[in-house]
mmCIF file of C-alpha atoms in Angstrom:
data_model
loop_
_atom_site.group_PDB
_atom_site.id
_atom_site.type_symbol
_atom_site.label_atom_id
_atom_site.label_comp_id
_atom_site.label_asym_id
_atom_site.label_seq_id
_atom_site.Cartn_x
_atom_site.Cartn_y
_atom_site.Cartn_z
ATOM 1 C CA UNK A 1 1.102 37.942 48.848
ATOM 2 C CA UNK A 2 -1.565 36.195 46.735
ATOM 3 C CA UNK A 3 -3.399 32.951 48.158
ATOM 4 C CA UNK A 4 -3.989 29.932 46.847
ATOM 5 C CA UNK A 5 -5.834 27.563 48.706
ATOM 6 C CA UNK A 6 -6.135 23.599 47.674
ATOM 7 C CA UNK A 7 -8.422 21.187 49.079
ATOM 8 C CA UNK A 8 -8.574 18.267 50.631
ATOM 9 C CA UNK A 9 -4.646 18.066 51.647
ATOM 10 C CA UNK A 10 -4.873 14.496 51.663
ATOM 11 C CA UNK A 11 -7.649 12.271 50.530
ATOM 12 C CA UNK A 12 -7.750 8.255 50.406
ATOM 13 C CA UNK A 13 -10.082 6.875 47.902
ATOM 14 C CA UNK A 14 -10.783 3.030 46.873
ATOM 15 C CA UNK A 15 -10.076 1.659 43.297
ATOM 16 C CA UNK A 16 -13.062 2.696 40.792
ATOM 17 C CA UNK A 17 -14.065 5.920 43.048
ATOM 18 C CA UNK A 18 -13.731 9.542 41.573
ATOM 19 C CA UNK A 19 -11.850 12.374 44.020
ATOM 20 C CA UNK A 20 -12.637 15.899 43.197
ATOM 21 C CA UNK A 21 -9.520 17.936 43.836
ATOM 22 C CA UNK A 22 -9.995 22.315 44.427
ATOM 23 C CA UNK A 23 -8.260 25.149 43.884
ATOM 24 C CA UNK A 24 -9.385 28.172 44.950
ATOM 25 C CA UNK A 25 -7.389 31.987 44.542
ATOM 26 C CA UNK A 26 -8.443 33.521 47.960
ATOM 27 C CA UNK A 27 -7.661 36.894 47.130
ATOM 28 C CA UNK A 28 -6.659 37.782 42.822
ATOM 29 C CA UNK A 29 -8.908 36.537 39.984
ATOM 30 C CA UNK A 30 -6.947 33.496 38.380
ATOM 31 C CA UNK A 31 -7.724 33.724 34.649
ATOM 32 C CA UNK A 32 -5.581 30.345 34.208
ATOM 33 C CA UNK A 33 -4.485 27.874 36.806
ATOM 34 C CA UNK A 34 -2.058 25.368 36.270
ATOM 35 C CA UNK A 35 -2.403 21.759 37.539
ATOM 36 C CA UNK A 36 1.236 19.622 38.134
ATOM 37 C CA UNK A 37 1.806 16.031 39.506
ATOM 38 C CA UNK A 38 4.480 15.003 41.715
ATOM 39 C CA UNK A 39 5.871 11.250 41.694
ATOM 40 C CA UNK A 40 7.752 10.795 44.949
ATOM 41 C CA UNK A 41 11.675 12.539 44.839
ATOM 42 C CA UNK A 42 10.652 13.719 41.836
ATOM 43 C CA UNK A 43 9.914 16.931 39.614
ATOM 44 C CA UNK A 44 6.236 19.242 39.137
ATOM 45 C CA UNK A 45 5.294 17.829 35.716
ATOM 46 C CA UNK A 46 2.554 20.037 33.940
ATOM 47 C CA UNK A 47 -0.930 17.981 33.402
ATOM 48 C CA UNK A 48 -2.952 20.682 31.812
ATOM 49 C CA UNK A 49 -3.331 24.706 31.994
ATOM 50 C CA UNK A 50 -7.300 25.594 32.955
ATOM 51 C CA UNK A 51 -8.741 29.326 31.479
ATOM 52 C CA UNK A 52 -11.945 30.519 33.114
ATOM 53 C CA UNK A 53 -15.079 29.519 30.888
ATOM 54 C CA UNK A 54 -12.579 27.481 28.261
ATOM 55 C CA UNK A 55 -11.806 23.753 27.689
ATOM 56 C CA UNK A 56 -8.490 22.854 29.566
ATOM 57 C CA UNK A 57 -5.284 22.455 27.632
ATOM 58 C CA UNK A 58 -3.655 19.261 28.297
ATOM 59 C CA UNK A 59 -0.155 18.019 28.097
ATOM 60 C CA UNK A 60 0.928 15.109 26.225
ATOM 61 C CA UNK A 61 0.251 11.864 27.679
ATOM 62 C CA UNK A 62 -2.301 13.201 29.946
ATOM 63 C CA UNK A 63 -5.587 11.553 29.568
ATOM 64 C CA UNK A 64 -8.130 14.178 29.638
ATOM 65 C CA UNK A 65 -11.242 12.106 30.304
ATOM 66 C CA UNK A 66 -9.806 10.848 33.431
ATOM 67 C CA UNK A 67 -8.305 13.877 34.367
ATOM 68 C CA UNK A 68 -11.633 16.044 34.220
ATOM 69 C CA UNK A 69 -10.737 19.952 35.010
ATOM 70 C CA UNK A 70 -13.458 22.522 35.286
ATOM 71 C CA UNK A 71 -12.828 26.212 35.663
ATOM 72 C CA UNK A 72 -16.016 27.521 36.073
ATOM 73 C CA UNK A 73 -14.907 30.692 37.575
ATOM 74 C CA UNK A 74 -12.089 32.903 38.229
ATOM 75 C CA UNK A 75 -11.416 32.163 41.501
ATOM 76 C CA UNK A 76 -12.122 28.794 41.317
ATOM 77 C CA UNK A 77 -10.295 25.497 39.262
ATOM 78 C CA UNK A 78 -11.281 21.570 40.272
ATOM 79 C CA UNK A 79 -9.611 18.578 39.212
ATOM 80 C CA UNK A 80 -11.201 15.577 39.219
ATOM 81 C CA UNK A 81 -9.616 12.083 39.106
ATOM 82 C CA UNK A 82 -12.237 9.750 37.406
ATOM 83 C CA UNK A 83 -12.201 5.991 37.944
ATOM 84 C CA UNK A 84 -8.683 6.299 40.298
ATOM 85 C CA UNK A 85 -6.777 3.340 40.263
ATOM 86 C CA UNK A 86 -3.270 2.843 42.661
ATOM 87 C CA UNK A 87 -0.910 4.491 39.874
ATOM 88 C CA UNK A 88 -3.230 7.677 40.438
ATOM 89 C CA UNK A 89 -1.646 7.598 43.488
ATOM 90 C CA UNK A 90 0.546 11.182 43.906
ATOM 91 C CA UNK A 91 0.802 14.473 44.988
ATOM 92 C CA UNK A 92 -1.054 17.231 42.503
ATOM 93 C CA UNK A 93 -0.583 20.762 43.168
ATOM 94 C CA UNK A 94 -2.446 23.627 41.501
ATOM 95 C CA UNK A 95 -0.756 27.319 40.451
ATOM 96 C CA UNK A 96 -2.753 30.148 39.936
ATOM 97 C CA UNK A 97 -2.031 33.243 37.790
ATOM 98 C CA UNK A 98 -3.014 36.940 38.868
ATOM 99 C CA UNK A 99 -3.121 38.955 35.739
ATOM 100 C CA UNK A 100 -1.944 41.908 38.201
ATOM 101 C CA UNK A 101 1.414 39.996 38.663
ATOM 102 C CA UNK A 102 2.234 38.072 35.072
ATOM 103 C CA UNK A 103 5.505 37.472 36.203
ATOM 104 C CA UNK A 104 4.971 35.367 39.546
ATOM 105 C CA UNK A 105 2.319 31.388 40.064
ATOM 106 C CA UNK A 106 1.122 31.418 43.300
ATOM 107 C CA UNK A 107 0.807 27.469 44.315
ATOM 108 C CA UNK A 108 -1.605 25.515 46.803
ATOM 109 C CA UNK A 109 -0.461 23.616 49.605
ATOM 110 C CA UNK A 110 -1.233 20.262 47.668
ATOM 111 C CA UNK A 111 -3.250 17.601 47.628
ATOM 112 C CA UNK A 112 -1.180 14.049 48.805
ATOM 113 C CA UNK A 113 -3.612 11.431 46.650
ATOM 114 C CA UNK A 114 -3.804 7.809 47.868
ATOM 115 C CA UNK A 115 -5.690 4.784 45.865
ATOM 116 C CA UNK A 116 -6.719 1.745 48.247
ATOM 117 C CA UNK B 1 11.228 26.341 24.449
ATOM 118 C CA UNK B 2 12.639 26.303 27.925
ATOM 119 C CA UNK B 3 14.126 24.183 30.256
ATOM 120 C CA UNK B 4 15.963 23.454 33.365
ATOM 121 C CA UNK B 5 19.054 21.821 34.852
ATOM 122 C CA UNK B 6 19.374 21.702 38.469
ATOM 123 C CA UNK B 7 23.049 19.924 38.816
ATOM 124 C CA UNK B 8 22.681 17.317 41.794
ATOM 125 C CA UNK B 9 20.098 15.605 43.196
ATOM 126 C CA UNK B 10 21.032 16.128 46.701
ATOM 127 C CA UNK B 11 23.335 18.175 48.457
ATOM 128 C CA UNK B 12 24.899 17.836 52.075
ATOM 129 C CA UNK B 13 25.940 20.846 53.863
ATOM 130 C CA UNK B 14 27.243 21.423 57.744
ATOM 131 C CA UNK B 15 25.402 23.713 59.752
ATOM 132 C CA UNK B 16 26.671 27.349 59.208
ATOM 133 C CA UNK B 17 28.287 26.335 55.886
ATOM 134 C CA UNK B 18 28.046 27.557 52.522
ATOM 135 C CA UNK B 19 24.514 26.342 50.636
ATOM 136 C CA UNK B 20 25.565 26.210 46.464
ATOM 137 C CA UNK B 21 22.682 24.719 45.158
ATOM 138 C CA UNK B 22 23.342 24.602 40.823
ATOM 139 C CA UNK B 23 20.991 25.384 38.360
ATOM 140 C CA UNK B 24 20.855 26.013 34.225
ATOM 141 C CA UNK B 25 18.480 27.145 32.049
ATOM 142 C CA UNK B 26 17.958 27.357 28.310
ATOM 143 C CA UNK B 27 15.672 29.490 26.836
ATOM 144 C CA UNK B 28 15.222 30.510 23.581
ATOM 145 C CA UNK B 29 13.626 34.064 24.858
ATOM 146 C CA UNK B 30 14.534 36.430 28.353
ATOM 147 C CA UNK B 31 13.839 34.016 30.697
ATOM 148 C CA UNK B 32 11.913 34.748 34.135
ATOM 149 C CA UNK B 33 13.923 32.445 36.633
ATOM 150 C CA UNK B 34 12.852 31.423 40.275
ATOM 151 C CA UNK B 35 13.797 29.487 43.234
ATOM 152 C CA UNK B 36 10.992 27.801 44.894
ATOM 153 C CA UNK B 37 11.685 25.480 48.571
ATOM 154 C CA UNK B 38 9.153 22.599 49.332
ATOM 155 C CA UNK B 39 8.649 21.267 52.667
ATOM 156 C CA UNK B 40 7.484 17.410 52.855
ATOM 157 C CA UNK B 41 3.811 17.284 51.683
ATOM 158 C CA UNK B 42 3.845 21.147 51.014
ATOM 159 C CA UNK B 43 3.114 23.286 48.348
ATOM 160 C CA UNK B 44 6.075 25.545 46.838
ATOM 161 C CA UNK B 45 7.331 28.513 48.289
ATOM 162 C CA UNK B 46 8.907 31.516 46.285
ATOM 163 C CA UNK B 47 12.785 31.880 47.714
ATOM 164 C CA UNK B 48 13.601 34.432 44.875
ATOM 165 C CA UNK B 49 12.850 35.147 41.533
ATOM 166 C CA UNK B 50 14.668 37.755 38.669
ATOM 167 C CA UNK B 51 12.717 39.122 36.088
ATOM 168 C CA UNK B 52 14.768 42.057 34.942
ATOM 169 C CA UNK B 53 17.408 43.965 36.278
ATOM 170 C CA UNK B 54 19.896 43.731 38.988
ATOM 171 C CA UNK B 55 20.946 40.512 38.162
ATOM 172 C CA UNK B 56 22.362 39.844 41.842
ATOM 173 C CA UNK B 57 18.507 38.725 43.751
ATOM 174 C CA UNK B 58 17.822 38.579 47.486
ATOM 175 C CA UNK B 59 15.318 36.555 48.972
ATOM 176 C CA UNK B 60 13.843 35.042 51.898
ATOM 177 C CA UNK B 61 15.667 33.277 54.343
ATOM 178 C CA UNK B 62 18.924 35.143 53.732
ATOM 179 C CA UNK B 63 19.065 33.193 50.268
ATOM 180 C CA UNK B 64 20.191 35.148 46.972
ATOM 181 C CA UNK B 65 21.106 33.922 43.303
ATOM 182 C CA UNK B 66 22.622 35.339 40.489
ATOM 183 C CA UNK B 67 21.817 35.282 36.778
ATOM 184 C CA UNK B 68 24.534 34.851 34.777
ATOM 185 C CA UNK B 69 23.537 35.103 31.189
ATOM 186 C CA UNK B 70 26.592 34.413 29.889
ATOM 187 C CA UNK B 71 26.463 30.818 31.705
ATOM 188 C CA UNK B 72 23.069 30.298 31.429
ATOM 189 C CA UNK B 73 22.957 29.742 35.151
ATOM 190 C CA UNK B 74 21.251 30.747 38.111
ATOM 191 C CA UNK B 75 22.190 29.373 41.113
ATOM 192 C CA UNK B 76 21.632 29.499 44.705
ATOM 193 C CA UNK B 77 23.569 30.150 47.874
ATOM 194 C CA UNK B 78 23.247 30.995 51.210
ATOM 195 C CA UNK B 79 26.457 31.946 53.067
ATOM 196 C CA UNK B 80 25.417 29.747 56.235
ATOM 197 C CA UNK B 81 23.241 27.270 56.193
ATOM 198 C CA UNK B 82 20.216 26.450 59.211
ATOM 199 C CA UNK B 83 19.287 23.110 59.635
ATOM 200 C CA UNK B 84 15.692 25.138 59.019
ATOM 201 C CA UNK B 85 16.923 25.455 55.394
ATOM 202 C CA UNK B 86 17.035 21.297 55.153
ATOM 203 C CA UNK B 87 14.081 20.943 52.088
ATOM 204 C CA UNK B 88 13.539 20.223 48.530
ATOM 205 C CA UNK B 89 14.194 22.927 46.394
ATOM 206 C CA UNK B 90 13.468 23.301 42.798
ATOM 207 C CA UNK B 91 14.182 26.232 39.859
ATOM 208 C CA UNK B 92 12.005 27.065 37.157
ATOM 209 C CA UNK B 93 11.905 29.001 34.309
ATOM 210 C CA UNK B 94 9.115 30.646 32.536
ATOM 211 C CA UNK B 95 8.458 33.826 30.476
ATOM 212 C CA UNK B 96 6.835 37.004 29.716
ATOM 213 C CA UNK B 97 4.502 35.769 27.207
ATOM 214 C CA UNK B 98 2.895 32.676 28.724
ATOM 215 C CA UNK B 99 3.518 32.240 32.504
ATOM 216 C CA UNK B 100 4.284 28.379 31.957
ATOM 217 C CA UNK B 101 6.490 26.896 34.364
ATOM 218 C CA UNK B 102 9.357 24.370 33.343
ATOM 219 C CA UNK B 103 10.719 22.951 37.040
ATOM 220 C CA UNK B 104 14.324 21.452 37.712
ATOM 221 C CA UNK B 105 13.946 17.613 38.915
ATOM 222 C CA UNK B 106 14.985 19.231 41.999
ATOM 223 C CA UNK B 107 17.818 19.654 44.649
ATOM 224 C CA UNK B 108 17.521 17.852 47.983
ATOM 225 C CA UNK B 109 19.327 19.797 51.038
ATOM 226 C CA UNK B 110 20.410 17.901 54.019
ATOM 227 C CA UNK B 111 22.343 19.934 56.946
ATOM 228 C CA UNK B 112 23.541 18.311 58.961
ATOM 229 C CA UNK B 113 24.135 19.332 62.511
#
């Protein structure tokens, strides 16, 4: 099956630092990627949808200047987490889409966020 | 627009019993419908998915669902559960034309021995 790899798995950052966040489709071309946040017990909720060589689509209530995503190519999306504070604090987890298989996301392992 | 129901938060099973774990959709087109299992600090993990078809799905780990258009529902059993099967599990809904993902809140599975 189609791999999705996400890096770092778990990162701990201070207050007012900036955490880059990868996702990389090992072995498909992702034209979009999908990046989710997870609060604790809780649901995937949808931050933004990333095309290759476009401006990212963001949900509502997502802050795109903090939430900085770059998809600079197809096998590659980043999301970077500008100025984190504590409430940034969460588990984000990226989805890829191979255009060979519309019908499935293949997901990353995650990437557990914590703000000191 | 979509979205999904998963009925119960958690759900506590014996060892070797039957795993029901609920879930509803609405959709205002076909759906696409999957079961995905999530281990602590994991990504997600495809159990099963219908697209078209047999509406009766297998998938891994001896788990199968059936979509039920008629009830809206898709839900997800196992006829004996393995304390391996203890894990967070979550259904989603998308569709042919966009590939978005609505999740469930989520179903957690406790077996207990």
């Amino acid at each position: 099956g189609a791999v999705v790899s996400q890096h770092p798995s778990r990162v701990i950052c201070k207050s007012g630092t900036s955490v880059k966040i990868e996702c990389r489709s090992l072995d498909f071309q992702a034209t979009t990627m999908f990046w989710y946040r997870q609060f604790p017990k809780q649901s995937l909720m949808l931050m933004a949808t990333s095309n290759e060589g476009s401006k990212a689509t963001y949900e509502q209530g997502v802050e795109k200047d903090k939430f900085l995503i770059n998809h600079a190519s197809l096998t590659l999306s980043t999301l970077t987490v500008t100025s984190a504070h504590p409430e940034d604090s969460s588990f984000y987890i990226c989805s890829a889409r191979d255009p060979g298989r519309p019908t499935e996301a293949f997901f990353g392992q995650g990437t557990r966020l914590t703000v000191v | 627009a979509q979205s999904v129901t998963q009925l119960g938060s958690h759900v506590s099973v014996s060892e070797g019993a039957l795993v029901l774990l609920r879930c509803n959709y609405s959709s205002s087109v076909p759906p696409y419908l999957f079961w995905y299992v999530q281990y602590p600090n994991q990504g997600l993990q495809l159990l099963l998915k219908y697209t078209t078809g047999a509406t009766l799905v297998k998938g891994i780990n001896g788990f199968e669902a059936e979509f039920k258009k008629s009830e809206t529902s898709f839900h997800l059993t196992k006829p004996s559960a393995h304390m391996s099967d203890a894990a967070e599990y979550f259904c989603a809904v998308s569709t042919n034309t966009g590939n978005q993902f609505y999740f469930g809140t989520g179903t957690s599975l406790t077996v207990i021995p």
